[in-house]
Coordinates of C-alpha atoms in Angstrom, one line a residue:
Chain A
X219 CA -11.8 -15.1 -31.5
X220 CA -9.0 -16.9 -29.6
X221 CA -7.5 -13.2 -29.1
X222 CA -10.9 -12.0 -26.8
X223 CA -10.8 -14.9 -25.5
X224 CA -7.7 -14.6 -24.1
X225 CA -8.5 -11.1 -23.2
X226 CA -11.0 -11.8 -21.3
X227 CA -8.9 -14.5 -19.2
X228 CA -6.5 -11.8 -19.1
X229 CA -8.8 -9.4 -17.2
X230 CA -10.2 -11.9 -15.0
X231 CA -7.1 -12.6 -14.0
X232 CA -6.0 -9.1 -13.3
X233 CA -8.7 -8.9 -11.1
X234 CA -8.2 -11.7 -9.3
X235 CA -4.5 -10.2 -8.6
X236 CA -6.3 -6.9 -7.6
X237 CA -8.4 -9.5 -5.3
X238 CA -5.3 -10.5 -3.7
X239 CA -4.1 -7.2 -3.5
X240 CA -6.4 -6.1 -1.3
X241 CA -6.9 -9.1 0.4
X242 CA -2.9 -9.5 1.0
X243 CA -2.7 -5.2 2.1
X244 CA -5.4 -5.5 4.5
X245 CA -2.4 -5.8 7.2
X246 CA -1.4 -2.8 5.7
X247 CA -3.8 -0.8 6.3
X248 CA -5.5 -1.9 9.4
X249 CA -3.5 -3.5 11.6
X250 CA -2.1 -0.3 13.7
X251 CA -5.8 0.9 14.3
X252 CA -6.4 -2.5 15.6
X253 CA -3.2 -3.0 17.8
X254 CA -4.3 0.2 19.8
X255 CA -7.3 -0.8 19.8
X256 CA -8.8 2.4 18.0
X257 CA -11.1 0.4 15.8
X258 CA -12.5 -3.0 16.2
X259 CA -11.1 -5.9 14.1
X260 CA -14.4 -5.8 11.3
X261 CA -15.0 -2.1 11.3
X262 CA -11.4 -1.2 10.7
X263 CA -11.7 -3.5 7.6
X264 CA -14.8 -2.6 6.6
X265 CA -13.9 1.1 6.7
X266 CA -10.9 0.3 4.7
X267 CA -12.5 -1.6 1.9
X268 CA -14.9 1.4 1.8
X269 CA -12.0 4.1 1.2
X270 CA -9.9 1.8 -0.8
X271 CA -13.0 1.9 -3.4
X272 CA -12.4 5.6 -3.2
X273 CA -9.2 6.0 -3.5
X274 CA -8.8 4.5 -6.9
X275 CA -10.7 7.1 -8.3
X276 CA -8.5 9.4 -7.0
X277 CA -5.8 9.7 -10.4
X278 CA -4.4 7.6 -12.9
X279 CA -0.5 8.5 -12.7
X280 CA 0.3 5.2 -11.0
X281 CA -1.8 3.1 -14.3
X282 CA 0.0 5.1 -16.3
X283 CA 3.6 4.7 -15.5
X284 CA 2.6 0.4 -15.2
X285 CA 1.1 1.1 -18.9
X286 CA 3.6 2.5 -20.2
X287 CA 7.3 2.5 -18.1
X288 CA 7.7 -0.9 -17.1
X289 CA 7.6 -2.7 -20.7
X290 CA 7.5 -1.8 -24.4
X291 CA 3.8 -2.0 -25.0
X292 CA 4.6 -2.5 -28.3
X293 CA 5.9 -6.4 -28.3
X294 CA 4.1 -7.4 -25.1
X295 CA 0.9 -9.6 -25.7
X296 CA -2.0 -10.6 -23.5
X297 CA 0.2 -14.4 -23.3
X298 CA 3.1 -12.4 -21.7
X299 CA 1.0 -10.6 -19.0
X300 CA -1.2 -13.5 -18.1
X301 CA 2.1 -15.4 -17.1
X302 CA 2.9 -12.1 -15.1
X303 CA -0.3 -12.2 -13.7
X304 CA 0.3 -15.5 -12.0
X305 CA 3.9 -15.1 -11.3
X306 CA 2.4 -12.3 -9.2
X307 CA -0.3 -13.9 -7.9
X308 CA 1.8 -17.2 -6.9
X309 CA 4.0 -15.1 -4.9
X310 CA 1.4 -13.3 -3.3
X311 CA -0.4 -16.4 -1.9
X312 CA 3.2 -17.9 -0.9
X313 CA 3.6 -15.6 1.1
X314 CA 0.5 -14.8 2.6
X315 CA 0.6 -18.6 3.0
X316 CA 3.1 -18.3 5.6
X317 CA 2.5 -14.9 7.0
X318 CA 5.4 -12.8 5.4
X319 CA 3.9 -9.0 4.4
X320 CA 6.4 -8.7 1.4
X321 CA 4.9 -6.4 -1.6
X322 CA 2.2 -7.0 -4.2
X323 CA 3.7 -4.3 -6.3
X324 CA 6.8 -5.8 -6.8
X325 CA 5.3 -9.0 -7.6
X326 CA 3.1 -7.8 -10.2
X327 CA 6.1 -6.3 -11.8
X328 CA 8.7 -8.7 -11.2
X329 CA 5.7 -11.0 -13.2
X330 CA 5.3 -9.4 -15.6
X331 CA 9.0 -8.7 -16.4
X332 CA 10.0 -12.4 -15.8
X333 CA 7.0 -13.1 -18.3
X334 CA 8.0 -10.5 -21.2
X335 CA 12.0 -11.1 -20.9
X336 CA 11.1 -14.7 -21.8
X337 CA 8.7 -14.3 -24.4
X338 CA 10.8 -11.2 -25.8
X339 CA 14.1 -11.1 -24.7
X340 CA 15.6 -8.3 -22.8
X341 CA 14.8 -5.2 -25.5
X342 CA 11.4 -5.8 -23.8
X343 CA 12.2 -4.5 -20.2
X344 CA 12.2 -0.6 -19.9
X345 CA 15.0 -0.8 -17.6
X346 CA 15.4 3.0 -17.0
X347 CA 11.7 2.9 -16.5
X348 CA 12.3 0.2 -14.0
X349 CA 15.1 1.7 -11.7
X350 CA 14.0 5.7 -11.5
X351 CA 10.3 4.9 -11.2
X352 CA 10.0 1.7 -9.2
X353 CA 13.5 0.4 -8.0
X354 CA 14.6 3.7 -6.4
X355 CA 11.2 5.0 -5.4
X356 CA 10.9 1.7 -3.5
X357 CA 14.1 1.8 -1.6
X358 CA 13.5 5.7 -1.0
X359 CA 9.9 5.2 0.1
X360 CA 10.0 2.7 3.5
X361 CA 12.9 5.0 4.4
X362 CA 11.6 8.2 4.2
X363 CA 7.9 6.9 5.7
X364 CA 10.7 5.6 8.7
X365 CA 12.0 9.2 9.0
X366 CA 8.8 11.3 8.9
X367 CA 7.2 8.9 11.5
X368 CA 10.3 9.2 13.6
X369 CA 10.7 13.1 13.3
X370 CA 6.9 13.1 14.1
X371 CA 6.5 10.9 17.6
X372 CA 9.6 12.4 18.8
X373 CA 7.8 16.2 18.6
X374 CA 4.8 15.0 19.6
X375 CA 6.1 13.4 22.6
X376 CA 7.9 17.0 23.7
X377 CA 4.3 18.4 22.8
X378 CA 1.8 16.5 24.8
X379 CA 4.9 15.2 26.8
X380 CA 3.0 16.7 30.4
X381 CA -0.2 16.2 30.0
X382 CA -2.3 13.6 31.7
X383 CA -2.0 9.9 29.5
X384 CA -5.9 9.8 29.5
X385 CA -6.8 12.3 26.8
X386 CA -4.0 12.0 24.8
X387 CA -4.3 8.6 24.2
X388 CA -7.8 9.0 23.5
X389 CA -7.3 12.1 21.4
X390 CA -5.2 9.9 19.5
X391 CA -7.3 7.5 19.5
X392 CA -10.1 9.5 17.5
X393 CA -7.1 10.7 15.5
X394 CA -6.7 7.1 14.3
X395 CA -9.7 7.0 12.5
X396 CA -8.9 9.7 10.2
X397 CA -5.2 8.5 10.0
X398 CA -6.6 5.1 9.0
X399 CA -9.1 6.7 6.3
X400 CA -6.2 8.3 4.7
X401 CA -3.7 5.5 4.5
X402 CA -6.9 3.2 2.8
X403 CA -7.4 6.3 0.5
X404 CA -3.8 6.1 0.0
X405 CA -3.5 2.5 -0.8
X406 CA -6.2 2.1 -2.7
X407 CA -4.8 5.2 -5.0
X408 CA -2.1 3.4 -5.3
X409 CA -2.9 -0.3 -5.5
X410 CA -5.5 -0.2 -7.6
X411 CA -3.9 1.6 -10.2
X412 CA -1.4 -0.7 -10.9
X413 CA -4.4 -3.5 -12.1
X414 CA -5.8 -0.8 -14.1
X415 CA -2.8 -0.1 -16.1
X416 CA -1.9 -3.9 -16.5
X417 CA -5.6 -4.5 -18.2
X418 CA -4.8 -1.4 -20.2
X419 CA -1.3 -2.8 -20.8
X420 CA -3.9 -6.5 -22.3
X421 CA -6.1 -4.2 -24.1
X422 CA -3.2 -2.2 -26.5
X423 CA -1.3 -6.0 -26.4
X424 CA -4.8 -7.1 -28.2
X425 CA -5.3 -4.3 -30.4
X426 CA -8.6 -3.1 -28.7
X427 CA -6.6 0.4 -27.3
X428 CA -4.5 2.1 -30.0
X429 CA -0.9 2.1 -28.6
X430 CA 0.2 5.6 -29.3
X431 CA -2.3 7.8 -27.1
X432 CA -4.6 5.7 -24.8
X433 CA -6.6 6.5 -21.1
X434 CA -7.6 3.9 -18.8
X435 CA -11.5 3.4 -19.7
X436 CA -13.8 3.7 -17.2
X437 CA -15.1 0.4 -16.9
X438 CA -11.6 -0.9 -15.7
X439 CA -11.2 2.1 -12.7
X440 CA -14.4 0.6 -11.8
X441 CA -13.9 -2.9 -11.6
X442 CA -10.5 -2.2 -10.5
X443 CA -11.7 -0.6 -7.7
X444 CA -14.4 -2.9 -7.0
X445 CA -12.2 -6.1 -6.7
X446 CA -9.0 -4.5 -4.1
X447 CA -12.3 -3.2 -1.9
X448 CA -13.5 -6.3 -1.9
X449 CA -10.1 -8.0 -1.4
X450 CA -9.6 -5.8 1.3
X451 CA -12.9 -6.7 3.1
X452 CA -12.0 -10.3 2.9
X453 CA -9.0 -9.4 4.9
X454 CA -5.5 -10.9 5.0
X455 CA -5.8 -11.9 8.4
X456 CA -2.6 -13.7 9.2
X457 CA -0.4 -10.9 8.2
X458 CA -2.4 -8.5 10.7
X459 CA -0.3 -9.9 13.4
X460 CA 3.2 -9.5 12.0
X461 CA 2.0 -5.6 11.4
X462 CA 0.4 -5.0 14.4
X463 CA 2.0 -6.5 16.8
X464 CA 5.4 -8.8 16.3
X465 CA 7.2 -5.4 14.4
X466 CA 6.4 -3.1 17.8
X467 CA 3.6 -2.9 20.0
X468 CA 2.3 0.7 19.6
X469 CA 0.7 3.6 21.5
X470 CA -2.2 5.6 19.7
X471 CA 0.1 8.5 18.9
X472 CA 2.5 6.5 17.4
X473 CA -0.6 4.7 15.5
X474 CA -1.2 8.2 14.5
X475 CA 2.4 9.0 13.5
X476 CA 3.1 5.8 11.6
X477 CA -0.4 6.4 9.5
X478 CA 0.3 9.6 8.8
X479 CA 3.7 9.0 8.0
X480 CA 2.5 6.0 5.7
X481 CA -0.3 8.3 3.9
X482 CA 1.3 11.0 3.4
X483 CA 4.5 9.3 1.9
X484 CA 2.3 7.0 -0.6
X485 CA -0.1 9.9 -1.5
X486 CA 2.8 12.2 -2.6
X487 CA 4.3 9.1 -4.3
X488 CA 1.0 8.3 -6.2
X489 CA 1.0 12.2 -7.3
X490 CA 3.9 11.7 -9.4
X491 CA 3.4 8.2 -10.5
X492 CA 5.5 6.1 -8.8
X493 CA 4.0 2.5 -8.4
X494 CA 5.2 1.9 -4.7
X495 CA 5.2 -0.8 -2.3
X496 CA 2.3 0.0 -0.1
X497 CA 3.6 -2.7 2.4
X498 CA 7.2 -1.4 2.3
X499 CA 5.9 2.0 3.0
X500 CA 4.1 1.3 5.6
X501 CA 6.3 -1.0 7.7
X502 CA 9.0 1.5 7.3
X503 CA 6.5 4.2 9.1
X504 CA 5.3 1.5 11.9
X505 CA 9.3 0.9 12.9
X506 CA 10.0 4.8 12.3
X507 CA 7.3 5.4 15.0
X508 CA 8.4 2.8 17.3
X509 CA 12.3 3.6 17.0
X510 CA 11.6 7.3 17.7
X511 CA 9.8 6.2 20.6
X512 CA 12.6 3.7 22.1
X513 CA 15.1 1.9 19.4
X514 CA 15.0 -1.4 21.1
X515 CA 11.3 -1.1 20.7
X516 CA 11.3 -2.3 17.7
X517 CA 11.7 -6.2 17.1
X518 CA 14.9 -5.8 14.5
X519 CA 14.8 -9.5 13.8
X520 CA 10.7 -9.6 12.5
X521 CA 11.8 -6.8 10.5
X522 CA 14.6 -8.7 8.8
X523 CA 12.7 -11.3 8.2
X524 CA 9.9 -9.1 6.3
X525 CA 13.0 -7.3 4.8
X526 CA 14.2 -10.9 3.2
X527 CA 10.9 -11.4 2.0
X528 CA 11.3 -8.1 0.0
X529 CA 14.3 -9.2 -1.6
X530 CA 12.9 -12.5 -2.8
X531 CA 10.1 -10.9 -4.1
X532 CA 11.4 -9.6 -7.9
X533 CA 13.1 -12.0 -8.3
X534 CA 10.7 -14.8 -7.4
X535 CA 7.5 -13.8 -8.9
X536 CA 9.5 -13.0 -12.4
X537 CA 10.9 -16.4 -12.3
X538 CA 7.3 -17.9 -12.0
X539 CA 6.2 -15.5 -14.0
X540 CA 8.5 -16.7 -16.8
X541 CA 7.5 -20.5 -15.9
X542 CA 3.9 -19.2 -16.1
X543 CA 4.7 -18.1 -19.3
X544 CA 7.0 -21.2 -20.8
X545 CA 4.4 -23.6 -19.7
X546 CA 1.3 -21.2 -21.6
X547 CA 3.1 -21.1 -24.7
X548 CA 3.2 -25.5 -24.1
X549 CA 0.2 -25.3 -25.7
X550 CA 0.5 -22.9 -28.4
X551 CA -0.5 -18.9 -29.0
X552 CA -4.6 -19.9 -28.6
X553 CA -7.0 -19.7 -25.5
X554 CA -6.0 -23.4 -24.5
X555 CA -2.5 -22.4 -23.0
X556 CA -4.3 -19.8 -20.3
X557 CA -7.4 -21.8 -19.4
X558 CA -5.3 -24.6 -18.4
X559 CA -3.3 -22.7 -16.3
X560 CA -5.9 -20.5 -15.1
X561 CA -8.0 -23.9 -14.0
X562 CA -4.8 -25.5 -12.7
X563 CA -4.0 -22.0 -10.5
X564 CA -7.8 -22.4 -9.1
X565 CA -7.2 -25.6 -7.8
X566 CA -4.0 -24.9 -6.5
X567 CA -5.4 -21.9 -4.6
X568 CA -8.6 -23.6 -3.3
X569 CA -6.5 -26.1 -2.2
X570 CA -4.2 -23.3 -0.2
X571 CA -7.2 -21.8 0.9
X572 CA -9.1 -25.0 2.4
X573 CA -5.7 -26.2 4.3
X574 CA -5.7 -22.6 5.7
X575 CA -9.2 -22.9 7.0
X576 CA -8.6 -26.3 8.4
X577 CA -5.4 -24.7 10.7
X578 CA -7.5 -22.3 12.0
X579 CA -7.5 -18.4 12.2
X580 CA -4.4 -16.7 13.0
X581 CA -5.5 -14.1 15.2
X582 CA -8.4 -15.2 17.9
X583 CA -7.6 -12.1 20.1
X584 CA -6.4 -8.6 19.3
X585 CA -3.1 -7.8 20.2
X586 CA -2.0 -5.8 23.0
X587 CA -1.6 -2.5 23.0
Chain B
X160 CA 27.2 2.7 -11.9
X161 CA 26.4 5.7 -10.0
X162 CA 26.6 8.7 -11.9
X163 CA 24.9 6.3 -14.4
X164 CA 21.6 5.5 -11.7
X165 CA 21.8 9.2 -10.6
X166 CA 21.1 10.3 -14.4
X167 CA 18.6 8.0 -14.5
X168 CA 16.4 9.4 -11.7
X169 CA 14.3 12.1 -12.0
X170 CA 15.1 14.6 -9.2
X171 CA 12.5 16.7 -9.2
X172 CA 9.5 14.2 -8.6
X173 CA 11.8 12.8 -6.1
X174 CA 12.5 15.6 -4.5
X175 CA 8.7 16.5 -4.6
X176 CA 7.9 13.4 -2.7
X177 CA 10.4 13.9 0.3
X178 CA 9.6 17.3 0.7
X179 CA 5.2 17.1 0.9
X180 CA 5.6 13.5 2.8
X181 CA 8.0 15.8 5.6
X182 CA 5.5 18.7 5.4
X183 CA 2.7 17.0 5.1
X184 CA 3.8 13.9 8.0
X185 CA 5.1 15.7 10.5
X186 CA 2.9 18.6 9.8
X187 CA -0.1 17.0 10.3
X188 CA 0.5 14.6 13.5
X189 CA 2.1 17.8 14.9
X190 CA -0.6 20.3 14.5
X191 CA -3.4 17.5 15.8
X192 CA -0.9 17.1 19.1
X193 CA -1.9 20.7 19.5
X194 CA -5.6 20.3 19.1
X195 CA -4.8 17.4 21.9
X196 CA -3.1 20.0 24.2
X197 CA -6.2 22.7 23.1
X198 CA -8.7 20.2 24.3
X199 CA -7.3 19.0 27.4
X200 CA -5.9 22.9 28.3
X201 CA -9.6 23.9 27.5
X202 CA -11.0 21.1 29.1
X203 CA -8.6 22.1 32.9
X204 CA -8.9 25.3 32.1
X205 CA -12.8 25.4 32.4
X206 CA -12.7 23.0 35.1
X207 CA -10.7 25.3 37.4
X208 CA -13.0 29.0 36.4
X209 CA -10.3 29.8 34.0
X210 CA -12.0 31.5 31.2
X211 CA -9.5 33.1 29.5
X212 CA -7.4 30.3 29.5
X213 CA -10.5 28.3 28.4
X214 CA -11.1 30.3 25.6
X215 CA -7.0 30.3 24.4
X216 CA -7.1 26.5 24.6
X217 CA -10.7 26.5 22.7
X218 CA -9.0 28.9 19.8
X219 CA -6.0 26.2 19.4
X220 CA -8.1 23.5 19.3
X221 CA -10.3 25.1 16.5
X222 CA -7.6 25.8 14.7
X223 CA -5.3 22.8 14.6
X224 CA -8.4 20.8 13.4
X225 CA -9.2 23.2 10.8
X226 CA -5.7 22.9 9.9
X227 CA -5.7 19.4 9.9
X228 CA -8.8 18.9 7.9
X229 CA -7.3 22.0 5.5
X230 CA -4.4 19.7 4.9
X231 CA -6.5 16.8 4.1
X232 CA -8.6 18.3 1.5
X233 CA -5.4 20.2 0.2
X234 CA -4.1 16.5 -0.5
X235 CA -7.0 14.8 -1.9
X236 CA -7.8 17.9 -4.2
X237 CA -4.1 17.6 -5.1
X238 CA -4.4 14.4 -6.2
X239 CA -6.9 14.8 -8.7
X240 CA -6.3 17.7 -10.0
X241 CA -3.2 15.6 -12.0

């Protein structure tokens, strides 16, 4: 009894992350449409809420290699990924708190790793796993989607170089909505995934999924996908402006360049499994398409600042993650452990999310183009 | 360390991903500048009594999009098909 119980606070939980996924990538995804003005603040959400739904539908390589690369199924129980859960979920609202785009990925897995090394010592971490599918993707990924959006504006420029600014930058413009559809396809591919294979990870933990040959069921894809759409319409609002606008200010082709760039790097990535950082991906194709354009163009020092928060991320949500954990297990192996936590986490975040309100919106007028 | 974290890291997906993210990046926002210069060349071209310029412009528009919507449905069926 205690064991569904826990389950169920499990999944709720990963949801919720999946929640703030969405609602922390929103800047991802949206904010170059907005900074050139190709779509309007609520559409541009609204369209990527739509196609991140869609996307997560689209394969389960990334679910897998969270299910089964990051930690030995085989010792972890639902305990150990509830504290990953809110280490990742901690660090997520931290730093959307103060307005820092650093990744959801790498929370969720620096959680959950802080949680089981803990609970099960190291012989819990798949560290191969680790480095050649996430740690080495992730530092291939931004720079690659920094190259490809580079290569790209600079050709484009010596393409439509003598033609009249006008059309082209409303060509582009109409571009921009396709760019944008793929890059929320893309994310939500991606994104998504990574709750599905952590309530996949609960449901062998508890016994419910045999542990040698198992598929993400389709009631998690769903709900999966349901809760980082939703996310994403709620929008991460504050983090739009450190995207959009403080990294470079951006012409439609480079919008154009940097979505492509970021889609096609995180679609190729999701082909083969690799659990990326969406938000690393995409800020490396934003300052590849405003370096190609003019170096100095892009604001070195925001990016440093976005880069530190990258850094801190691992490390940070696994240490709360483990805290998560120590402080669960307080109150033994039963359902009491999680449901205080989970109550004290509610308060803590309505309390984040009501001192937000109170300062205002970030962004009362869209940035300039 | 090295030869350790290059044993560790499985080339060909890697290599996968560089290579379709380059095609499939620079491709794409490359081939839809042409439809751009298609549609403004067919656009002048027409403008000015040009009809066999018109028409050349027209073709390279019509093709770069279908291109570019070939390349789309080329990714998305790509994804599922795994």
């Amino acid at each position: 009894m205690d064991g569904d119980v826990i389950l169920v606070i499990v999944v709720a939980t990963a949801l919720a992350f999946d929640f703030t996924n969405g609602f922390h990538d929103t800047a991802n995804v949206v904010a170059t449409s907005i900074s050139t003005r190709a779509m309007g603040p609520r559409i541009a959400v609204g369209y990527a809420a739509v196609l991140n739904f869609a996307g997560a539908f689209l394969s389960l390589a990334v679910a897998a290699t969270i299910a089964k690369g990051i930690v030995e199924a085989d010792v972890i129980t639902p305990l150990i990924i509830f504290g990953g859960l809110i280490g990742a979920i901690s660090w997520n609202l931290i730093t959307w708190y103060f307005g820092l785009p650093s990744s959801s990925s790498h929370a969720l897995i620096g959680g959950v790793v802080g949680s089981a090394f803990v609970a099960a010592g190291p012989d819990a971490i798949l560290g191969d796993g680790i480095l050649s599918k996430v740690v080495i993707p992730g530092l291939v990924a931004p720079i690659l989607a920094l190259v490809v959006a580079s290569l790209a504006i600079v050709i484009v420029y010596k393409v439509v170089g003598r033609l009249r600014p006008g059309p082209v930058s409303r060509g582009f413009k109409a571009g921009q909505v396709v760019s944008a559809g793929m890059l929320a396809l893309a994310h939500g591919t991606n994104d998504a995934q990574k709750t599905m294979g952590i309530i996949t990870l609960a449901l062998v933990a508890n016994g419910t999924l045999s542990s040698e040959n198992f598929e993400v069921p389709m009631w998690v894809i769903v709900s999966s996908a349901s809760a980082i759409a939703l996310g994403t319409y709620a929008g991460g609002w504050r983090i739009i402006k450190t995207m959009g606008s403080r990294i470079i200010k951006m012409d439609t082709a480079q919008g154009f360049s940097a979505q492509g760039a970021g889609a096609a790097v995180i679609l190729a990535s999701s082909q083969v499994g690799y659990p990326l950082s969406t938000t690393q991906t995409i800020t490396g194709a934003v300052m590849g398409a405003g370096a190609g354009k003019r170096i100095s163009a892009v604001r070195w020092g925001v990016a440093g600042n976005i880069v530190l928060a990258w850094a801190l991320t691992l490390p940070g949500s696994a240490v709360i993650g483990a805290a998560t954990y120590g402080l669960t297990r307080v109150f033994g192996t039963g359902a009491a452990g999680p449901l205080v936590v989970s109550v004290v986490a509610l308060v803590v975040v309505g309390a984040a999310f009501v001192r937000r309100l109170q300062q205002g919106p970030s962004i009362t007028a869209p940035a300039e183009a | 360390m090295a030869p350790v974290v290059a044993s560790l890291v499985e080339w060909g997906d890697l290599l996968k991903v560089v290579w379709v993210s380059l095609a499939a990046g620079i491709g794409v926002t490359v081939v839809f500048a042409l439809a751009i210069v298609g549609a403004t060349g067919m656009v002048d071209n027409s403008r000015e009594g040009r009809r066999f310029g018109a028409a050349a412009s027209g073709l390279l528009l019509v093709l770069s999009l279908a291109l570019c919507a070939a390349a789309i449905v080329l990714g998305v069926v790509a994804m599922t098909a795994k």
